[in-house]
Amino acid sequence: MLSNIRIVLVQTFHPGNIGQAARAMKTMGLTDLVLVNPRCFPDDEATRLAAGAEDLVQRARVVDSLAAAVNDCVQVVGASARLRSLSLPFHDEPDAMARELVANAETDPVALVFGRERFGLTNDELRHCSQQVSIPANPEYGVLNLSQAVQVLAYEVFRAWRHRPESGFVPQRPPHDRPPTREQLDHFHAHLQRVMQASGFLTQPHARTEEQLQALFARAQPSRKELSLLRGLLSALEPKDTRDD
Amino acid sequence: MLSNIRIVLVQTFHPGNIGQAARAMKTMGLTDLVLVNPRCFPDDEATRLAAGAEDLVQRARVVDSLAAAVNDCVQVVGASARLRSLSLPFHDEPDAMARELVANAETDPVALVFGRERFGLTNDELRHCSQQVSIPANPEYGVLNLSQAVQVLAYEVFRAWRHRPESGFVPQRPPHDRPPTREQLDHFHAHLQRVMQASGFLTQPHARTEEQLQALFARAQPSRKELSLLRGLLSALEPKDTRDD
């Protein structure tokens, strides 16, 4: 359940990052934001950059320790730009982390913890985590902006959630045009062949060429309307004395 | 090849978004940025928010039409908050889009096109695209900030690339501690059993309890050093007159 997934930001320096993180969260269905000792909060910058997610910013809980932020959680994942050599279990694939987090979130609160813009999380804060995760990135320039890191991990969490059958998430799809029947396709192939021969492009039936063109059109997956359109074009291209139907 | 993957931003309103987009690109190994009619560029905000990715901003090509930006590309994917009901093929899973894009980028330039912050891409601009992609999001609040959208799609592109065997990408992993041998584990189990009996916790061998605890420790996957630590703890807990080795 997405509402069980908490985003915890520790000692965020720029209030603007809080606002952008809130926006990132909301686009991915997350609503529970907790701030541990933010440097500057509440702040107009946080509200301004939340751009439609001000409700998350206003409802954000402010606490003075990471323990207070996550004590009720059954899983706490610390996001780190560099995996520390602690014995803390790590995920180097955010999607695997997200699947585990979402599974636990079915029944209990869980948390994703992000550290300071410059310094990340301290080793002591990582001890409040059950695992760490890092976002695989360019080895030469791999530190994402804080709110961008929130966006990427929130995106993976939302993805793990919507892939679960019980989520009921309906992907947006453009309206579906009906595909043609095999018979309609056969008529089209026959029409295409007639036009290729009548135009002199083929002097006799040529299986290979016809096959290639049929495959091309098959890949295009024409709808009924589009097939109609193609038939109309073929008719217009057909030399007048060979027109059939 | 990541260098074949172009990010095109059309008529970006806020120069700060250009800077943040450049940073997002660079964290994911992308370097080719093209701006179509940016409202305000060059601009200090773009440089300031690029934060280490100023080189991408400085090298960004500025053109006055989308055609000029993508004419050499073999695949052009338009990112759209809402899938339009055009016949344009669509991807509603960014990861599938990314795999296709990266495959084509092995040999030719390809492009990911992003529109204006408020209005996205025009239908006319979408006609310069071979496909459209949208980032699945909260149906009630689904429009990501422009640079966040760039970050998410760049993340998926980088992921598709590093999963290809030829990429040579090495995930960062903390140093690996050697696991124990079966024999060392058997000694540990025997030691654990002795302590459980000697302490009075078990009055006789109890297969179920021993099995459960062995399974718990097996899940923890102790390293050799950790097993040593546990053996030391068990020794300290053992009543003095029953200590064995």
Short mmCIF file of C-alpha atoms in Angstrom, two decimals:
data_model
loop_
_atom_site.label_atom_id
_atom_site.label_comp_id
_atom_site.label_asym_id
_atom_site.label_seq_id
_atom_site.Cartn_x
_atom_site.Cartn_y
_atom_site.Cartn_z
CA MET A 1 0.00 0.00 0.00
CA LEU A 2 1.67 3.21 -1.15
CA SER A 3 0.48 5.15 1.90
CA ASN A 4 2.67 2.89 4.05
CA ILE A 5 5.79 4.06 2.25
CA ARG A 6 7.51 6.91 4.03
CA ILE A 7 10.15 9.22 2.56
CA VAL A 8 12.56 10.53 5.19
CA LEU A 9 14.89 13.45 4.41
CA VAL A 10 17.70 13.96 6.92
CA GLN A 11 19.05 17.48 7.56
CA THR A 12 18.15 18.82 4.13
CA PHE A 13 20.11 22.02 3.48
CA HIS A 14 18.08 23.62 0.68
CA PRO A 15 14.36 24.03 1.37
CA GLY A 16 13.84 24.02 -2.41
CA ASN A 17 14.94 20.38 -2.44
CA ILE A 18 12.19 19.60 0.07
CA GLY A 19 9.61 21.12 -2.27
CA GLN A 20 10.95 19.31 -5.33
CA ALA A 21 11.12 16.05 -3.39
CA ALA A 22 7.47 16.47 -2.37
CA ARG A 23 6.51 16.98 -6.00
CA ALA A 24 8.51 13.92 -7.03
CA MET A 25 6.78 11.87 -4.33
CA LYS A 26 3.29 12.94 -5.30
CA THR A 27 3.76 12.10 -8.98
CA MET A 28 4.50 8.57 -7.81
CA GLY A 29 1.61 8.22 -5.41
CA LEU A 30 3.59 8.72 -2.19
CA THR A 31 2.30 11.02 0.54
CA ASP A 32 4.18 10.40 3.80
CA LEU A 33 7.08 12.85 4.15
CA VAL A 34 9.15 13.15 7.33
CA LEU A 35 11.95 15.66 7.83
CA VAL A 36 14.72 15.07 10.37
CA ASN A 37 16.22 18.38 11.53
CA PRO A 38 15.78 20.26 8.26
CA ARG A 39 18.06 23.30 8.22
CA CYS A 40 15.36 25.69 7.12
CA PHE A 41 11.71 24.71 7.40
CA PRO A 42 8.93 25.79 6.97
CA ASP A 43 10.14 27.98 4.11
CA ASP A 44 8.61 29.70 1.10
CA GLU A 45 11.06 27.96 -1.23
CA ALA A 46 9.76 24.56 -0.15
CA THR A 47 6.19 25.60 -0.86
CA ARG A 48 7.02 27.32 -4.13
CA LEU A 49 8.92 24.40 -5.61
CA ALA A 50 6.33 21.88 -4.46
CA ALA A 51 4.18 23.14 -7.35
CA GLY A 52 0.93 21.32 -6.62
CA ALA A 53 2.33 19.08 -3.90
CA GLU A 54 2.14 21.73 -1.17
CA ASP A 55 -0.25 19.47 0.77
CA LEU A 56 2.60 16.99 1.27
CA VAL A 57 4.89 19.77 2.45
CA GLN A 58 2.28 21.12 4.86
CA ARG A 59 1.55 17.69 6.31
CA ALA A 60 5.24 16.78 6.59
CA ARG A 61 6.20 15.67 10.08
CA VAL A 62 9.34 17.28 11.53
CA VAL A 63 11.34 15.27 14.06
CA ASP A 64 14.73 15.63 15.65
CA SER A 65 16.17 12.15 15.16
CA LEU A 66 16.15 9.43 12.55
CA ALA A 67 15.05 6.95 15.21
CA ALA A 68 11.91 8.99 15.79
CA ALA A 69 11.26 9.01 12.04
CA VAL A 70 11.45 5.24 11.51
CA ASN A 71 10.78 3.45 14.79
CA ASP A 72 7.46 2.01 13.63
CA CYS A 73 8.88 0.78 10.32
CA VAL A 74 9.60 -2.86 9.52
CA GLN A 75 12.03 -2.05 6.71
CA VAL A 76 14.25 1.02 6.42
CA VAL A 77 16.37 1.49 3.31
CA GLY A 78 19.10 4.11 3.35
CA ALA A 79 19.85 5.69 -0.01
CA SER A 80 23.53 6.31 -0.43
CA ALA A 81 25.49 7.63 -3.40
CA ARG A 82 28.29 5.25 -2.49
CA LEU A 83 27.71 1.88 -0.87
CA ARG A 84 29.54 1.91 2.44
CA SER A 85 31.68 -0.97 3.46
CA LEU A 86 29.59 -1.74 6.47
CA SER A 87 28.03 -5.11 6.86
CA LEU A 88 24.71 -3.49 6.01
CA PRO A 89 22.99 -5.51 3.27
CA PHE A 90 22.89 -3.54 0.04
CA HIS A 91 20.86 -3.32 -3.13
CA ASP A 92 22.63 -2.16 -6.24
CA GLU A 93 19.45 -2.52 -8.30
CA PRO A 94 16.75 -0.13 -7.16
CA ASP A 95 14.02 -2.19 -8.79
CA ALA A 96 14.78 -5.24 -6.64
CA MET A 97 14.80 -2.99 -3.56
CA ALA A 98 11.48 -1.49 -4.56
CA ARG A 99 9.78 -4.86 -4.99
CA GLU A 100 10.83 -5.89 -1.51
CA LEU A 101 9.79 -2.56 0.00
CA VAL A 102 6.37 -2.63 -1.66
CA ALA A 103 5.77 -6.22 -0.53
CA ASN A 104 6.45 -5.23 3.10
CA ALA A 105 4.35 -2.11 2.72
CA GLU A 106 1.27 -4.25 2.18
CA THR A 107 1.01 -4.67 5.93
CA ASP A 108 3.39 -2.28 7.72
CA PRO A 109 5.09 1.09 7.42
CA VAL A 110 8.44 1.10 5.63
CA ALA A 111 10.85 3.92 4.89
CA LEU A 112 13.31 5.20 2.29
CA VAL A 113 15.87 7.48 3.92
CA PHE A 114 17.86 10.18 2.10
CA GLY A 115 20.76 12.11 3.59
CA ARG A 116 22.26 15.57 3.28
CA GLU A 117 22.93 17.02 -0.16
CA ARG A 118 26.68 17.09 0.30
CA PHE A 119 27.40 14.43 2.88
CA GLY A 120 24.67 11.83 2.58
CA LEU A 121 23.93 9.75 5.68
CA THR A 122 26.35 9.22 8.54
CA ASN A 123 27.46 5.69 9.43
CA ASP A 124 25.47 6.06 12.63
CA GLU A 125 22.32 6.88 10.66
CA LEU A 126 22.92 3.90 8.41
CA ARG A 127 22.74 1.76 11.54
CA HIS A 128 19.06 2.73 11.77
CA CYS A 129 18.58 1.14 8.36
CA SER A 130 18.02 -2.50 7.50
CA GLN A 131 19.61 -2.08 4.05
CA GLN A 132 21.24 0.44 1.81
CA VAL A 133 20.54 1.16 -1.83
CA SER A 134 22.49 3.12 -4.37
CA ILE A 135 21.36 4.31 -7.80
CA PRO A 136 23.75 2.93 -10.44
CA ALA A 137 25.22 5.93 -12.23
CA ASN A 138 28.10 7.29 -14.29
CA PRO A 139 31.27 6.28 -12.41
CA GLU A 140 32.78 9.68 -13.27
CA TYR A 141 29.83 11.76 -12.12
CA GLY A 142 27.43 9.70 -10.13
CA VAL A 143 25.84 11.91 -7.50
CA LEU A 144 22.23 12.78 -8.30
CA ASN A 145 20.63 15.91 -6.92
CA LEU A 146 18.67 14.98 -3.77
CA SER A 147 15.18 15.50 -5.24
CA GLN A 148 16.23 13.66 -8.41
CA ALA A 149 17.29 10.67 -6.31
CA VAL A 150 13.89 10.81 -4.59
CA GLN A 151 12.22 10.92 -8.02
CA VAL A 152 14.10 7.88 -9.34
CA LEU A 153 13.52 5.71 -6.28
CA ALA A 154 9.88 6.82 -6.02
CA TYR A 155 9.48 5.91 -9.70
CA GLU A 156 10.84 2.41 -8.99
CA VAL A 157 8.56 2.04 -5.96
CA PHE A 158 5.52 3.08 -8.03
CA ARG A 159 6.57 0.68 -10.76
CA ALA A 160 6.86 -2.22 -8.33
CA TRP A 161 3.46 -1.33 -6.92
CA ARG A 162 1.62 -1.03 -10.22
CA HIS A 163 3.02 -4.34 -11.45
CA ARG A 164 1.27 -6.09 -8.58
CA PRO A 165 -2.05 -7.51 -9.75
CA GLU A 166 -3.92 -6.13 -6.73
CA SER A 167 -2.89 -2.55 -7.41
CA GLY A 168 -5.60 -2.13 -10.01
CA PHE A 169 -3.44 0.41 -11.83
CA VAL A 170 -4.71 1.02 -15.34
CA PRO A 171 -2.01 2.14 -17.78
CA GLN A 172 -3.13 5.01 -19.93
CA ARG A 173 -3.52 3.82 -23.46
CA PRO A 174 -4.71 5.70 -26.50
CA PRO A 175 -8.06 4.41 -27.81
CA HIS A 176 -7.68 1.01 -29.43
CA ASP A 177 -8.60 0.70 -33.10
CA ARG A 178 -9.94 -2.69 -34.06
CA PRO A 179 -7.49 -4.88 -35.95
CA PRO A 180 -8.60 -6.40 -39.26
CA THR A 181 -9.56 -10.06 -39.69
CA ARG A 182 -7.35 -12.54 -41.58
CA GLU A 183 -9.85 -12.38 -44.45
CA GLN A 184 -9.55 -8.60 -44.70
CA LEU A 185 -5.76 -8.94 -44.69
CA ASP A 186 -5.91 -11.59 -47.41
CA HIS A 187 -8.00 -9.26 -49.59
CA PHE A 188 -5.43 -6.53 -49.01
CA HIS A 189 -2.54 -8.82 -49.98
CA ALA A 190 -4.34 -9.88 -53.12
CA HIS A 191 -5.08 -6.25 -54.00
CA LEU A 192 -1.45 -5.29 -53.39
CA GLN A 193 -0.28 -8.10 -55.63
CA ARG A 194 -2.64 -7.06 -58.43
CA VAL A 195 -1.39 -3.48 -58.29
CA MET A 196 2.27 -4.57 -58.29
CA GLN A 197 1.71 -6.69 -61.37
CA ALA A 198 -0.56 -4.25 -63.19
CA SER A 199 1.95 -1.46 -62.71
CA GLY A 200 4.74 -3.52 -64.21
CA PHE A 201 6.69 -3.59 -60.94
CA LEU A 202 6.34 -7.36 -60.98
CA THR A 203 6.08 -9.11 -64.31
CA GLN A 204 4.86 -12.29 -62.64
CA PRO A 205 3.96 -13.43 -59.13
CA HIS A 206 7.16 -13.14 -57.05
CA ALA A 207 6.81 -14.89 -53.75
CA ARG A 208 9.83 -13.34 -52.02
CA THR A 209 8.89 -9.72 -52.77
CA GLU A 210 5.25 -10.25 -51.88
CA GLU A 211 6.28 -11.96 -48.64
CA GLN A 212 8.58 -9.10 -47.66
CA LEU A 213 5.93 -6.47 -48.26
CA GLN A 214 3.30 -8.49 -46.44
CA ALA A 215 5.69 -8.81 -43.49
CA LEU A 216 6.33 -5.06 -43.52
CA PHE A 217 2.63 -4.30 -43.39
CA ALA A 218 2.13 -6.98 -40.75
CA ARG A 219 4.73 -5.25 -38.52
CA ALA A 220 2.82 -2.00 -38.95
CA GLN A 221 -0.22 -3.73 -37.50
CA PRO A 222 -2.73 -1.70 -39.51
CA SER A 223 -6.11 -1.14 -37.92
CA ARG A 224 -9.26 -1.75 -39.95
CA LYS A 225 -9.47 1.93 -40.76
CA GLU A 226 -5.88 2.05 -41.87
CA LEU A 227 -6.32 -1.02 -44.05
CA SER A 228 -9.29 0.69 -45.64
CA LEU A 229 -7.12 3.70 -46.29
CA LEU A 230 -4.44 1.51 -47.90
CA ARG A 231 -7.08 -0.23 -50.07
CA GLY A 232 -8.29 3.17 -51.18
CA LEU A 233 -4.76 4.21 -52.09
CA LEU A 234 -4.17 0.98 -53.99
CA SER A 235 -7.38 1.52 -55.92
CA ALA A 236 -6.32 4.99 -56.91
CA LEU A 237 -2.93 3.69 -58.04
CA GLU A 238 -4.38 0.82 -60.04
CA PRO A 239 -4.33 1.35 -63.80
CA LYS A 240 -8.01 2.00 -64.66
CA ASP A 241 -8.54 -0.98 -66.93
CA THR A 242 -7.45 -3.57 -64.36
CA ARG A 243 -9.56 -2.42 -61.43
CA ASP A 244 -11.40 -5.29 -59.86
CA ASP A 245 -13.83 -4.51 -57.03
CA MET B 1 26.63 3.51 -27.32
CA LEU B 2 25.53 6.18 -24.86
CA SER B 3 27.16 8.98 -26.87
CA ASN B 4 24.67 8.26 -29.68
CA ILE B 5 21.74 9.10 -27.43
CA ARG B 6 20.63 12.69 -27.78
CA ILE B 7 18.39 14.60 -25.37
CA VAL B 8 16.36 17.30 -27.10
CA LEU B 9 14.55 19.98 -25.11
CA VAL B 10 11.97 21.99 -27.05
CA GLN B 11 11.30 25.62 -26.10
CA THR B 12 12.29 25.24 -22.47
CA PHE B 13 10.90 28.18 -20.48
CA HIS B 14 13.08 28.07 -17.33
CA PRO B 15 16.84 28.07 -17.94
CA GLY B 16 17.20 26.39 -14.54
CA ASN B 17 15.47 23.33 -15.99
CA ILE B 18 18.12 23.17 -18.71
CA GLY B 19 20.84 23.12 -16.05
CA GLN B 20 19.09 20.45 -13.97
CA ALA B 21 18.42 18.40 -17.08
CA ALA B 22 22.12 18.54 -17.97
CA ARG B 23 23.02 17.31 -14.51
CA ALA B 24 20.48 14.50 -14.76
CA MET B 25 21.91 13.50 -18.15
CA LYS B 26 25.50 13.44 -16.96
CA THR B 27 24.75 11.23 -13.94
CA MET B 28 23.43 8.71 -16.43
CA GLY B 29 26.31 8.89 -18.89
CA LEU B 30 24.58 11.02 -21.53
CA THR B 31 26.36 13.97 -23.09
CA ASP B 32 24.52 15.13 -26.24
CA LEU B 33 22.11 17.97 -25.42
CA VAL B 34 20.26 19.91 -28.10
CA LEU B 35 17.97 22.87 -27.40
CA VAL B 36 15.23 23.89 -29.83
CA ASN B 37 14.38 27.58 -29.45
CA PRO B 38 15.04 27.82 -25.71
CA ARG B 39 13.33 30.92 -24.33
CA CYS B 40 16.35 32.12 -22.42
CA PHE B 41 19.80 30.72 -23.25
CA PRO B 42 22.68 31.00 -22.51
CA ASP B 43 21.78 31.98 -18.96
CA ASP B 44 23.48 31.98 -15.56
CA GLU B 45 20.66 29.90 -14.07
CA ALA B 46 21.38 27.09 -16.52
CA THR B 47 25.06 27.09 -15.59
CA ARG B 48 24.41 27.40 -11.87
CA LEU B 49 21.97 24.52 -11.67
CA ALA B 50 24.12 22.29 -13.87
CA ALA B 51 26.37 21.84 -10.81
CA GLY B 52 29.27 19.93 -12.37
CA ALA B 53 27.58 19.32 -15.70
CA GLU B 54 28.34 22.79 -17.09
CA ASP B 55 30.35 21.16 -19.87
CA LEU B 56 27.14 19.66 -21.26
CA VAL B 57 25.43 23.04 -21.08
CA GLN B 58 28.32 24.80 -22.80
CA ARG B 59 28.49 22.21 -25.58
CA ALA B 60 24.71 22.16 -26.06
CA ARG B 61 23.71 22.79 -29.66
CA VAL B 62 20.96 25.39 -30.18
CA VAL B 63 18.73 24.98 -33.24
CA ASP B 64 15.52 26.60 -34.40
CA SER B 65 13.45 23.54 -35.34
CA LEU B 66 12.89 20.02 -34.11
CA ALA B 67 13.64 18.73 -37.59
CA ALA B 68 17.12 20.24 -37.41
CA ALA B 69 17.62 18.57 -34.03
CA VAL B 70 16.74 15.02 -35.11
CA ASN B 71 17.19 14.67 -38.86
CA ASP B 72 20.17 12.30 -38.52
CA CYS B 73 18.42 10.08 -35.99
CA VAL B 74 17.04 6.64 -36.74
CA GLN B 75 14.69 6.63 -33.78
CA VAL B 76 13.05 9.63 -32.13
CA VAL B 77 10.93 9.12 -29.02
CA GLY B 78 8.70 11.96 -27.87
CA ALA B 79 8.13 12.10 -24.12
CA SER B 80 4.61 13.13 -23.32
CA ALA B 81 2.80 13.41 -20.00
CA ARG B 82 -0.33 12.16 -21.68
CA LEU B 83 -0.31 9.74 -24.58
CA ARG B 84 -1.98 11.47 -27.50
CA SER B 85 -4.57 9.70 -29.54
CA LEU B 86 -2.55 9.90 -32.68
CA SER B 87 -1.60 6.76 -34.48
CA LEU B 88 1.93 7.28 -33.21
CA PRO B 89 3.17 4.05 -31.62
CA PHE B 90 3.51 4.43 -27.89
CA HIS B 91 5.44 2.96 -25.02
CA ASP B 92 3.78 3.00 -21.64
CA GLU B 93 6.75 1.26 -20.03
CA PRO B 94 9.87 3.39 -20.17
CA ASP B 95 12.13 0.38 -19.66
CA ALA B 96 10.93 -1.31 -22.86
CA MET B 97 11.42 1.99 -24.72
CA ALA B 98 14.92 2.32 -23.31
CA ARG B 99 15.98 -1.17 -24.41
CA GLU B 100 14.91 -0.45 -27.95
CA LEU B 101 16.57 2.97 -27.97
CA VAL B 102 19.86 1.62 -26.63
CA ALA B 103 19.84 -1.21 -29.18
CA ASN B 104 19.48 1.28 -32.04
CA ALA B 105 22.08 3.56 -30.47
CA GLU B 106 24.72 0.86 -31.00
CA THR B 107 25.03 2.00 -34.59
CA ASP B 108 23.17 5.30 -35.12
CA PRO B 109 22.09 8.48 -33.39
CA VAL B 110 18.74 8.34 -31.62
CA ALA B 111 16.84 10.99 -29.67
CA LEU B 112 14.57 11.47 -26.68
CA VAL B 113 12.52 14.63 -27.09
CA PHE B 114 10.96 16.63 -24.25
CA GLY B 115 8.51 19.48 -24.68
CA ARG B 116 7.63 22.71 -22.89
CA GLU B 117 7.11 22.68 -19.14
CA ARG B 118 3.46 23.60 -19.38
CA PHE B 119 2.36 22.44 -22.80
CA GLY B 120 4.60 19.52 -23.71
CA LEU B 121 5.05 18.82 -27.41
CA THR B 122 2.68 19.97 -30.16
CA ASN B 123 1.00 17.39 -32.38
CA ASP B 124 3.14 18.70 -35.20
CA GLU B 125 6.30 18.06 -33.20
CA LEU B 126 5.11 14.56 -32.37
CA ARG B 127 5.03 13.91 -36.11
CA HIS B 128 8.82 14.23 -36.09
CA CYS B 129 8.88 11.30 -33.66
CA SER B 130 8.76 7.60 -34.43
CA GLN B 131 7.15 6.81 -31.06
CA GLN B 132 5.90 8.43 -27.90
CA VAL B 133 6.58 7.43 -24.33
CA SER B 134 4.92 8.46 -21.13
CA ILE B 135 6.10 7.90 -17.57
CA PRO B 136 3.40 5.99 -15.66
CA ALA B 137 2.43 8.17 -12.73
CA ASN B 138 -0.24 9.03 -10.17
CA PRO B 139 -3.46 9.48 -12.18
CA GLU B 140 -4.38 12.42 -9.92
CA TYR B 141 -1.07 14.24 -10.21
CA GLY B 142 0.97 12.79 -12.98
CA VAL B 143 3.06 15.57 -14.50
CA LEU B 144 6.72 15.38 -13.54
CA ASN B 145 8.91 18.46 -13.55
CA LEU B 146 10.79 18.60 -16.87
CA SER B 147 14.25 17.84 -15.46
CA GLN B 148 12.77 15.06 -13.30
CA ALA B 149 11.29 13.47 -16.43
CA VAL B 150 14.72 13.71 -18.07
CA GLN B 151 16.26 12.08 -14.96
CA VAL B 152 13.81 9.16 -14.96
CA LEU B 153 14.13 8.40 -18.68
CA ALA B 154 17.91 8.84 -18.59
CA TYR B 155 17.99 6.42 -15.64
CA GLU B 156 16.06 3.84 -17.69
CA VAL B 157 18.36 4.37 -20.69
CA PHE B 158 21.46 3.90 -18.51
CA ARG B 159 19.90 0.80 -16.98
CA ALA B 160 19.19 -0.71 -20.39
CA TRP B 161 22.75 0.06 -21.42
CA ARG B 162 24.49 -1.38 -18.36
CA HIS B 163 22.46 -4.58 -18.58
CA ARG B 164 23.99 -5.27 -22.00
CA PRO B 165 26.97 -7.61 -21.64
CA GLU B 166 29.18 -5.44 -23.89
CA SER B 167 28.75 -2.35 -21.73
CA GLY B 168 31.38 -3.55 -19.30
CA PHE B 169 29.64 -1.67 -16.49
CA VAL B 170 30.84 -2.81 -13.10
CA PRO B 171 28.31 -2.35 -10.31
CA GLN B 172 29.85 -0.91 -7.19
CA ARG B 173 29.86 -3.51 -4.48
CA PRO B 174 31.22 -3.31 -0.95
CA PRO B 175 34.18 -5.63 -0.36
CA HIS B 176 33.13 -9.27 -0.21
CA ASP B 177 33.83 -11.19 2.99
CA ARG B 178 34.50 -14.88 2.46
CA PRO B 179 31.64 -17.15 3.38
CA PRO B 180 32.30 -20.06 5.77
CA THR B 181 32.60 -23.70 4.66
CA ARG B 182 29.94 -26.29 5.47
CA GLU B 183 32.28 -27.75 8.05
CA GLN B 184 32.63 -24.41 9.83
CA LEU B 185 28.86 -24.04 9.80
CA ASP B 186 28.43 -27.55 11.22
CA HIS B 187 30.79 -26.69 14.08
CA PHE B 188 28.77 -23.58 14.73
CA HIS B 189 25.48 -25.51 14.79
CA ALA B 190 26.94 -28.04 17.18
CA HIS B 191 28.27 -25.27 19.41
CA LEU B 192 24.89 -23.53 19.38
CA GLN B 193 23.14 -26.75 20.31
CA ARG B 194 25.55 -27.36 23.23
CA VAL B 195 24.93 -23.89 24.60
CA MET B 196 21.17 -24.19 24.25
CA GLN B 197 21.20 -27.43 26.21
CA ALA B 198 23.79 -26.38 28.76
CA SER B 199 21.83 -23.24 29.55
CA GLY B 200 18.67 -25.22 30.20
CA PHE B 201 16.89 -23.60 27.23
CA LEU B 202 16.52 -27.06 25.73
CA THR B 203 16.33 -30.02 28.08
CA GLN B 204 17.03 -32.42 25.20
CA PRO B 205 17.84 -32.22 21.51
CA HIS B 206 14.87 -30.54 19.83
CA ALA B 207 15.04 -30.85 16.08
CA ARG B 208 12.43 -28.22 15.23
CA THR B 209 13.96 -25.44 17.35
CA GLU B 210 17.47 -26.19 16.19
CA GLU B 211 16.30 -26.25 12.57
CA GLN B 212 14.59 -22.88 12.91
CA LEU B 213 17.62 -21.22 14.41
CA GLN B 214 19.94 -22.77 11.85
CA ALA B 215 17.65 -21.46 9.11
CA LEU B 216 17.68 -17.99 10.65
CA PHE B 217 21.45 -17.90 10.72
CA ALA B 218 21.59 -19.33 7.21
CA ARG B 219 19.46 -16.41 5.96
CA ALA B 220 21.86 -14.00 7.61
CA GLN B 221 24.64 -15.49 5.49
CA PRO B 222 27.36 -14.92 8.06
CA SER B 223 30.86 -14.36 6.74
CA ARG B 224 33.76 -16.28 8.27
CA LYS B 225 34.56 -13.35 10.48
CA GLU B 226 31.00 -13.06 11.67
CA LEU B 227 30.82 -16.77 12.39
CA SER B 228 33.97 -16.41 14.45
CA LEU B 229 32.32 -13.60 16.34
CA LEU B 230 29.26 -15.75 17.02
CA ARG B 231 31.42 -18.64 18.19
CA GLY B 232 33.18 -16.27 20.55
CA LEU B 233 29.86 -15.08 21.93
CA LEU B 234 28.65 -18.65 22.36
CA SER B 235 31.84 -19.53 24.24
CA ALA B 236 31.34 -16.61 26.58
CA LEU B 237 27.74 -17.65 27.20
CA GLU B 238 28.60 -21.28 27.81
CA PRO B 239 28.44 -22.35 31.48
CA LYS B 240 32.13 -22.78 32.42
CA ASP B 241 32.01 -26.48 33.24
CA THR B 242 30.61 -27.53 29.86
CA ARG B 243 33.00 -25.66 27.59
CA ASP B 244 34.37 -27.93 24.96
CA ASP B 245 36.99 -26.45 22.62
#
